[in-house]
PDB file of C-alpha atoms in Angstrom:
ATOM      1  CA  UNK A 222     -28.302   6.159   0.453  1.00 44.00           C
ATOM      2  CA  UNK A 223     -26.130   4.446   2.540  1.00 45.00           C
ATOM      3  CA  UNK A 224     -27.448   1.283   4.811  1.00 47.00           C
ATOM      4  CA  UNK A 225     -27.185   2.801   8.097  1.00 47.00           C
ATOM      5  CA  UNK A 226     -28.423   6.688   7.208  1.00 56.00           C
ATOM      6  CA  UNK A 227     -24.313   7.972   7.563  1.00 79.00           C
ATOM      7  CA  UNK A 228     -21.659   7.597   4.992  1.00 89.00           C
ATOM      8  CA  UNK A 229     -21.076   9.000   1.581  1.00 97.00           C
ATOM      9  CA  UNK A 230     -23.901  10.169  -0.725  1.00 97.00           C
ATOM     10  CA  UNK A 231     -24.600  11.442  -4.255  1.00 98.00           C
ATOM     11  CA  UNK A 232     -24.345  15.298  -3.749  1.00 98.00           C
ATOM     12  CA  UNK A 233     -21.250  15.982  -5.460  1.00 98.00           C
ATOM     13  CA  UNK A 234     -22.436  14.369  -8.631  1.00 98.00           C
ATOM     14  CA  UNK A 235     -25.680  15.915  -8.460  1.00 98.00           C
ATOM     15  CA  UNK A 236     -23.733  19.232  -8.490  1.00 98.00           C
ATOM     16  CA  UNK A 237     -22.073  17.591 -11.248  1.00 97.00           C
ATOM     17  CA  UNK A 238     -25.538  16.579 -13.300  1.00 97.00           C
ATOM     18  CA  UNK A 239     -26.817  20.253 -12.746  1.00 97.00           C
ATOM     19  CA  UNK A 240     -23.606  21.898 -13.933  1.00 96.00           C
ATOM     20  CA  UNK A 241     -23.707  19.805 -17.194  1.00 97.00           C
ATOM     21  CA  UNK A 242     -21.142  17.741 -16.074  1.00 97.00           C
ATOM     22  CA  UNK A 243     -21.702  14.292 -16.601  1.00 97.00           C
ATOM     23  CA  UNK A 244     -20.967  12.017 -16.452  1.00 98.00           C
ATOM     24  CA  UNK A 245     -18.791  12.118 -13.352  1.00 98.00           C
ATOM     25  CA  UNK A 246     -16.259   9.361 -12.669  1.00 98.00           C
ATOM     26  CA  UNK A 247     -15.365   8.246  -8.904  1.00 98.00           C
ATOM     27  CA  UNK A 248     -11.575   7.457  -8.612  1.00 98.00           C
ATOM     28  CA  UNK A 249      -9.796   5.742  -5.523  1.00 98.00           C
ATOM     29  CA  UNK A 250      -6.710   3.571  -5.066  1.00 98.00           C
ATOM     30  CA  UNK A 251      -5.873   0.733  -2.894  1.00 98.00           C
ATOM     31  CA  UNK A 252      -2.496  -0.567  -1.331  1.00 97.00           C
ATOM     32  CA  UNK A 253      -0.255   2.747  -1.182  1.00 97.00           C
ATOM     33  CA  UNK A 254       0.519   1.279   2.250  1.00 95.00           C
ATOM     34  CA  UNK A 255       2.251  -2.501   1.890  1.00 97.00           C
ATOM     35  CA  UNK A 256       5.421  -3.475   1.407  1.00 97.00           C
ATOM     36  CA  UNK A 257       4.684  -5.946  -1.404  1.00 97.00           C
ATOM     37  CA  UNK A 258       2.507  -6.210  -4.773  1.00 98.00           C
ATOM     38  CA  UNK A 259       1.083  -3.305  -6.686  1.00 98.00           C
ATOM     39  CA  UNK A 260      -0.694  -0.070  -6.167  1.00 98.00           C
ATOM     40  CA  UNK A 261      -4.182  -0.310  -7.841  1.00 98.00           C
ATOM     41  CA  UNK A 262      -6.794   2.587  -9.058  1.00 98.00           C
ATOM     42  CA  UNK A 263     -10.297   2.370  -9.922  1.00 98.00           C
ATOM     43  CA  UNK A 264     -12.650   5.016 -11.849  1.00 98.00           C
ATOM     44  CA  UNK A 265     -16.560   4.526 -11.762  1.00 98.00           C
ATOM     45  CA  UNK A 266     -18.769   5.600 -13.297  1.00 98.00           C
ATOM     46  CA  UNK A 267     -22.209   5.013 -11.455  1.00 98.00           C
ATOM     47  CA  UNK A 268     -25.648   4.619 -12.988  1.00 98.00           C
ATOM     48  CA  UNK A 269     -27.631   7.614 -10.704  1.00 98.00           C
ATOM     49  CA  UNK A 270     -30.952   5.579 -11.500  1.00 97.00           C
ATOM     50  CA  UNK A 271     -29.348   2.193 -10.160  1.00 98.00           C
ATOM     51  CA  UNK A 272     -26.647   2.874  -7.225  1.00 98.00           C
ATOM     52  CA  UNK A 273     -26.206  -0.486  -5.228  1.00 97.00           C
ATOM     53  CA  UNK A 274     -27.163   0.263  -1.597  1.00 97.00           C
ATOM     54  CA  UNK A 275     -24.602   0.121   1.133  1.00 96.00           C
ATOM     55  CA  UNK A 276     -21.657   1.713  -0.517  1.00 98.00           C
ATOM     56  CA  UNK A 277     -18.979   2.710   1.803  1.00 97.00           C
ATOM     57  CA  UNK A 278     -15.048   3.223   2.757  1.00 96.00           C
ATOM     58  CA  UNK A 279     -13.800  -0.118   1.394  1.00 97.00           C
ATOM     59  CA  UNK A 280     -11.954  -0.445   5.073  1.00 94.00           C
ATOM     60  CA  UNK A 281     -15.136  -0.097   6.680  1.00 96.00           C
ATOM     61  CA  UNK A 282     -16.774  -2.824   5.140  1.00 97.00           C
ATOM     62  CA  UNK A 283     -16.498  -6.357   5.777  1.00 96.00           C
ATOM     63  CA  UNK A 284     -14.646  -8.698   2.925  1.00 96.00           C
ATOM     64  CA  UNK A 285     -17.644 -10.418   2.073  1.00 97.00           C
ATOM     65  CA  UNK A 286     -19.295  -7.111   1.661  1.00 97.00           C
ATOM     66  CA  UNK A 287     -16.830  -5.662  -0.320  1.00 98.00           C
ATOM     67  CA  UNK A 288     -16.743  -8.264  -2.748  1.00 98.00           C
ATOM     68  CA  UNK A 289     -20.783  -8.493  -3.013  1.00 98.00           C
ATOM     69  CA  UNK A 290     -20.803  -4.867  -3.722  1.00 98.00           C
ATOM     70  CA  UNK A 291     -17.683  -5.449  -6.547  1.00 98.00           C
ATOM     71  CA  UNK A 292     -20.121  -7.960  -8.058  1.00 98.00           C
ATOM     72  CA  UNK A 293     -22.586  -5.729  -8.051  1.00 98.00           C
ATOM     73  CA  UNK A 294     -21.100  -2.685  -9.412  1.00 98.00           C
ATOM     74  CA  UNK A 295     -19.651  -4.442 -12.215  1.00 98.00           C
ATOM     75  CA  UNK A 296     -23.352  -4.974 -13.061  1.00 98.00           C
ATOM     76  CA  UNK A 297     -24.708  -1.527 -12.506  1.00 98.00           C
ATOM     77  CA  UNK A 298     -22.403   0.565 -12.935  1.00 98.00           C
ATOM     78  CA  UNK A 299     -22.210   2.800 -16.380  1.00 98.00           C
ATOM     79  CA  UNK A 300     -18.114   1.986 -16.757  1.00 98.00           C
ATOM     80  CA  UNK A 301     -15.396   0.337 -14.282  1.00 98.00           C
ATOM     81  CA  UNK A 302     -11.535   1.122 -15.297  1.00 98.00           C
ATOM     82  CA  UNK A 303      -9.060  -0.604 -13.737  1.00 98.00           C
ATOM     83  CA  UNK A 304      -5.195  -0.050 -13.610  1.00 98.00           C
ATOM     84  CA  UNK A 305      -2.508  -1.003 -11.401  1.00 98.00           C
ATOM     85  CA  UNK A 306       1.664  -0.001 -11.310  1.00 98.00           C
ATOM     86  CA  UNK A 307       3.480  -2.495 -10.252  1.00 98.00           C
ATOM     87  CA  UNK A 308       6.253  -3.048  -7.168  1.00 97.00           C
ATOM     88  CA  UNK A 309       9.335  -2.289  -9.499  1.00 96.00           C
ATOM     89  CA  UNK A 310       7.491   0.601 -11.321  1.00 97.00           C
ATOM     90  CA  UNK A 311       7.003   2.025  -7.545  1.00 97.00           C
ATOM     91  CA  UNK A 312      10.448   1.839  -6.616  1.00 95.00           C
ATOM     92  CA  UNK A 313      11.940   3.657  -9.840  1.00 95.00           C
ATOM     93  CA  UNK A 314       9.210   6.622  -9.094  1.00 94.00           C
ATOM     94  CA  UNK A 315       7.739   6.762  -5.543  1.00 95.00           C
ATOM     95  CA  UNK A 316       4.359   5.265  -4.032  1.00 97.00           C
ATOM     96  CA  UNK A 317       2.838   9.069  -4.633  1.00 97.00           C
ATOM     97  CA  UNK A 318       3.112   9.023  -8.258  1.00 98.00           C
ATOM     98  CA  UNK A 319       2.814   5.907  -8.679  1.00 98.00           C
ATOM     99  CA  UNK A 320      -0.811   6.214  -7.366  1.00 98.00           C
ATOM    100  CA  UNK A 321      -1.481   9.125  -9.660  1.00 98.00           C
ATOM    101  CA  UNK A 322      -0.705   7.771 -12.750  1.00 98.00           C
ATOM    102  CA  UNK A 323      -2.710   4.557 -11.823  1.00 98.00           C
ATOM    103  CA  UNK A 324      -5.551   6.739 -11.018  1.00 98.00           C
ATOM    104  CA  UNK A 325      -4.935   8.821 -14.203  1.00 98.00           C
ATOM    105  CA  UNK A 326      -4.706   4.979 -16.380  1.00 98.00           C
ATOM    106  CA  UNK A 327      -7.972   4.212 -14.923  1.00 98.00           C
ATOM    107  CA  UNK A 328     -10.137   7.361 -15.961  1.00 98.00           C
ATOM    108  CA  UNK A 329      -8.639   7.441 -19.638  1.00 98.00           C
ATOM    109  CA  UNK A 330      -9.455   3.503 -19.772  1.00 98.00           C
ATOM    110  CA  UNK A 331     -13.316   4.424 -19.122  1.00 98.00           C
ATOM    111  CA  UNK A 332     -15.501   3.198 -21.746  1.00 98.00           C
ATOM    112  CA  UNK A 333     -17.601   6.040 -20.986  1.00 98.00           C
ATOM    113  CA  UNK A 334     -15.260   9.190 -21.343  1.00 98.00           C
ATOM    114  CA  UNK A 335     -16.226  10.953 -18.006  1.00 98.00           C
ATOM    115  CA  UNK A 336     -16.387  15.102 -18.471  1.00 98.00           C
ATOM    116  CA  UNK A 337     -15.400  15.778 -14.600  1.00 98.00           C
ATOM    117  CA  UNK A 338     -13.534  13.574 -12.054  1.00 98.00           C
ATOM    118  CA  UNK A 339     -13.824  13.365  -7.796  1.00 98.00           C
ATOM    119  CA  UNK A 340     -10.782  11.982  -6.561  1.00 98.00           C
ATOM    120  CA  UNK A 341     -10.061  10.550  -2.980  1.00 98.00           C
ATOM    121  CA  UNK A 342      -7.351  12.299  -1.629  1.00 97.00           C
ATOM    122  CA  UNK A 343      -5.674  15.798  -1.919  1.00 97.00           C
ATOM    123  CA  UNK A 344      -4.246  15.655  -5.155  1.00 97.00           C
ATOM    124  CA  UNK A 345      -5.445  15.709  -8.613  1.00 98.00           C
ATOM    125  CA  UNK A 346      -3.488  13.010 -11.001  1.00 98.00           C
ATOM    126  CA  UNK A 347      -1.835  15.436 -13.976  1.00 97.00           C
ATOM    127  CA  UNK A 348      -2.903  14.443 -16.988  1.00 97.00           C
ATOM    128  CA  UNK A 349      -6.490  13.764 -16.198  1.00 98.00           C
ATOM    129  CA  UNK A 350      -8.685  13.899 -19.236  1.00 97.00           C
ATOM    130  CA  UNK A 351     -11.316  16.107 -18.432  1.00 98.00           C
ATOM    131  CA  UNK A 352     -11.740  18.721 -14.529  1.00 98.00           C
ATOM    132  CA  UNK A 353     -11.484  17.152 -11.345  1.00 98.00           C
ATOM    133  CA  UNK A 354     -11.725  17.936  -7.252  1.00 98.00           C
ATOM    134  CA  UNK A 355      -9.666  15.942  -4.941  1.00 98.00           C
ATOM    135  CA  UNK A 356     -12.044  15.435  -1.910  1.00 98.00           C
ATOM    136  CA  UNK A 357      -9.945  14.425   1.426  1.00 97.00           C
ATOM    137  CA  UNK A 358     -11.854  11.281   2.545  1.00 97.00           C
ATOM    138  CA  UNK A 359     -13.727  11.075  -0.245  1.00 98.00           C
ATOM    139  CA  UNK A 360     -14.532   7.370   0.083  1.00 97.00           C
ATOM    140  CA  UNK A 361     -16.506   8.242   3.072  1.00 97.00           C
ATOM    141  CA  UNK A 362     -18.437  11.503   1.305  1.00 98.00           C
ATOM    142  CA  UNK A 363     -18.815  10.341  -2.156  1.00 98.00           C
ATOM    143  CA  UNK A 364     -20.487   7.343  -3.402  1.00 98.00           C
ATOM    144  CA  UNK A 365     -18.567   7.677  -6.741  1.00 98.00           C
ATOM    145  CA  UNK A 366     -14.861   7.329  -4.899  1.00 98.00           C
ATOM    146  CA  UNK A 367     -16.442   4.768  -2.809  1.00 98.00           C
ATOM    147  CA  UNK A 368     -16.998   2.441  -5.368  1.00 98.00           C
ATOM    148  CA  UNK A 369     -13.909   3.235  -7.064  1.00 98.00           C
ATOM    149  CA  UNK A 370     -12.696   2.367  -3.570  1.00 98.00           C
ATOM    150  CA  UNK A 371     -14.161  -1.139  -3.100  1.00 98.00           C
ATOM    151  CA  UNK A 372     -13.297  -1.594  -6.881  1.00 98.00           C
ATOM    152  CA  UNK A 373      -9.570  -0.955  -6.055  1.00 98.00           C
ATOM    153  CA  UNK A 374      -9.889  -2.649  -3.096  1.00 98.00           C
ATOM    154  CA  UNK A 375     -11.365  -6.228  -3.852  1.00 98.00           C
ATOM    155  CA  UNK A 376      -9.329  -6.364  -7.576  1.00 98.00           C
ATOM    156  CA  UNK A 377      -6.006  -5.676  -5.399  1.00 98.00           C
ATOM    157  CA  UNK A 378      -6.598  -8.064  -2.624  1.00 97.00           C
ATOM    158  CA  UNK A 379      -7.842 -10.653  -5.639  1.00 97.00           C
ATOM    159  CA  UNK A 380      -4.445 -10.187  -7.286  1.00 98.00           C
ATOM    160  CA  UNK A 381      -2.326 -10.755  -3.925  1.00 97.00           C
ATOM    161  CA  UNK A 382      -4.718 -13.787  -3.094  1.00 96.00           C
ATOM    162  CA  UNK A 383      -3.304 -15.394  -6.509  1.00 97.00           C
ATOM    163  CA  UNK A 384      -0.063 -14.016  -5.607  1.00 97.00           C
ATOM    164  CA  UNK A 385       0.063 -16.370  -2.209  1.00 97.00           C
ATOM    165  CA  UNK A 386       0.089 -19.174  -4.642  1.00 96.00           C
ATOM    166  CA  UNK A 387       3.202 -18.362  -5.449  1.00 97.00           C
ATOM    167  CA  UNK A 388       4.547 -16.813  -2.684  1.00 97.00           C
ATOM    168  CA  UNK A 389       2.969 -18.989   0.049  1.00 97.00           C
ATOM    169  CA  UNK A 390       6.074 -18.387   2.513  1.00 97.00           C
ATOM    170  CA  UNK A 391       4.759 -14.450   2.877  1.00 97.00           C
ATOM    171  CA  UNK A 392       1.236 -15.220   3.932  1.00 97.00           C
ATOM    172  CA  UNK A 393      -0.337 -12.906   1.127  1.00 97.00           C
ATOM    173  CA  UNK A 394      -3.688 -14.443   1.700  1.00 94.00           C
ATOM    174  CA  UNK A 395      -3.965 -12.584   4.977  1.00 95.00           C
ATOM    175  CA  UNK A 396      -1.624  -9.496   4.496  1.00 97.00           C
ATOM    176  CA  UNK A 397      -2.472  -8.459   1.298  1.00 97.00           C
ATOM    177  CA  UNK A 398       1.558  -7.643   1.202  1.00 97.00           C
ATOM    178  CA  UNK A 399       1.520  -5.326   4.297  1.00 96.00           C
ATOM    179  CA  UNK A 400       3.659  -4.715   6.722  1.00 94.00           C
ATOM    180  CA  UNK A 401       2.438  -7.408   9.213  1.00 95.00           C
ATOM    181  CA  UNK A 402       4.687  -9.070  11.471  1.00 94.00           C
ATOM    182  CA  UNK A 403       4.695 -12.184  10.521  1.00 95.00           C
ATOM    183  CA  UNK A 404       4.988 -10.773   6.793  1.00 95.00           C
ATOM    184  CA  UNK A 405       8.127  -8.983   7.889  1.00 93.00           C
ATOM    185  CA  UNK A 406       9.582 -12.165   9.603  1.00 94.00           C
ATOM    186  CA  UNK A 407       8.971 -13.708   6.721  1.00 95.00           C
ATOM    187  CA  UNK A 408      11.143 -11.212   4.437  1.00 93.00           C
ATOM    188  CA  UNK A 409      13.860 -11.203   7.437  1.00 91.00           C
ATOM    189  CA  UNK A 410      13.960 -15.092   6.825  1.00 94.00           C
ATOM    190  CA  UNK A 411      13.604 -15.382   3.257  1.00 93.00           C
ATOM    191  CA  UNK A 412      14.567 -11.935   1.733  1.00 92.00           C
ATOM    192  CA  UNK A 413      12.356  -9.906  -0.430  1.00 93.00           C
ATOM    193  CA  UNK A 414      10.948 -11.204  -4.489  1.00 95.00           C
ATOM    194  CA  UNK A 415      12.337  -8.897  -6.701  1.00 94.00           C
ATOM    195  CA  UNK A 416       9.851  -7.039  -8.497  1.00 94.00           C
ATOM    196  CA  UNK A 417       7.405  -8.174  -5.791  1.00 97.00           C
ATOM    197  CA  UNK A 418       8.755  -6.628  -2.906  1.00 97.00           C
ATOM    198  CA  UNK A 419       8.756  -2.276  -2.918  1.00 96.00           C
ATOM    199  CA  UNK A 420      12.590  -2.541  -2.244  1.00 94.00           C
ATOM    200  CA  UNK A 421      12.437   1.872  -1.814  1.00 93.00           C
ATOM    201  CA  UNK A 422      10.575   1.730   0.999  1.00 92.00           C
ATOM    202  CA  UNK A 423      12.005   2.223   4.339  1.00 79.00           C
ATOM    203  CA  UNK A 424      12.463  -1.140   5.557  1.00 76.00           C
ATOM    204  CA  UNK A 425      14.578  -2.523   2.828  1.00 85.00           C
ATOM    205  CA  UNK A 426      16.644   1.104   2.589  1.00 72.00           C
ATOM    206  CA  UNK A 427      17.517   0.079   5.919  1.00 61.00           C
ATOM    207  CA  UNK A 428      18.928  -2.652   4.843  1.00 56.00           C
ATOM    208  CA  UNK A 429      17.085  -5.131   7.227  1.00 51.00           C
ATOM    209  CA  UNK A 430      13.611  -5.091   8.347  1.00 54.00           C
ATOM    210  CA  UNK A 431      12.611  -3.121  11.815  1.00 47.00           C
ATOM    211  CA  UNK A 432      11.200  -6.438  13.527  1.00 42.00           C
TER     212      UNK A 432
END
């Protein structure tokens, strides 16, 4: 159960484990939102004798939290998939499908082949493998999505923390590639990375950045 009595629980899989199917894989994304870097899915499949306590909305956990429970889950868990799409892939589809079919990559890479999926959000990735349910905030009602969530979450800020290394100008370390302001000045002086920057969003259609 979650830390502080509220949060997400393990009724939908127990629903799941009555109606024969298991196992059930949690699937969430991270970084729809930024202007930079890739989107990144996560499917988990969690142990339901050995679920790490606290799990939660990646946003609503602290950083140090988040990446404690990542360590954790990587331990416990029954199977972690990750996948990602990157900036360019984004901006010859659109952020939408670009989520799904990371979310769809991540279930099929399961070691564990999963026979039902609960997905954050309202849609259901085509091609899924086996049944799912999109559950609107499911990070916050599902303990499944909400370690796919924190999975997503810590791997994606991880890859833009390696990405500041080479990018040090944007201040990726503390953006994650979103749309902050000094991340925008820092296109408007510098212009966008190709294949780094999501040149289709609305910004860069623009032509300049809304500062």
């Amino acid at each position: 159960m979650p830390e502080n009595g509220t949060g997400p629980d393990f009724v939908f899989e127990l629903g799941c484990i009555r109606s024969e199917d298991w196992p059930c894989a949690g699937v969430d994304e991270a970084g729809r939102g930024p202007l930079a870097g890739p989107v990144v899915a996560a499917a988990v499949i969690l142990d339901p004798d050995n679920i790490p306590d606290g799990l939660d909305d990646s946003k609503r956990l602290k950083p140090s939290r988040r990446s404690a429970l990542f360590d954790i889950l990587l331990d416990t868990a029954l199977a972690v998939s990750v996948s990602s799409v990157c900036a360019q892939s984004i901006d010859l589809s659109d952020i939408r499908k670009a989520s799904l079919a990371a979310m769809k990559r991540a279930v099929k890479g399961l070691e564990i082949a999963p026979r039902f999926a609960l997905v954050d959000g309202r849609d259901i990735p085509p091609g899924l493998p086996c049944p799912a349910r999109a559950l609107i905030k499911g990070d916050s009602r599902s303990q499944s999505i909400a370690a796919a969530s924190i999975v997503a979450k810590v791997t994606r800020d991880r890859m833009m923390g390696r990405a500041d290394a080479v990018y040090p100008e944007f201040g990726l370390q503390n953006n994650a590639g979103y749309g902050t302001a000094a991340h925008r000045e820092a296109i408007e002086q510098f212009g966008g990375v190709e294949r780094f920057h999501r040149f289709s969003f609305s910004p860069f259609r623009q032509g300049k950045l809304d500062l």
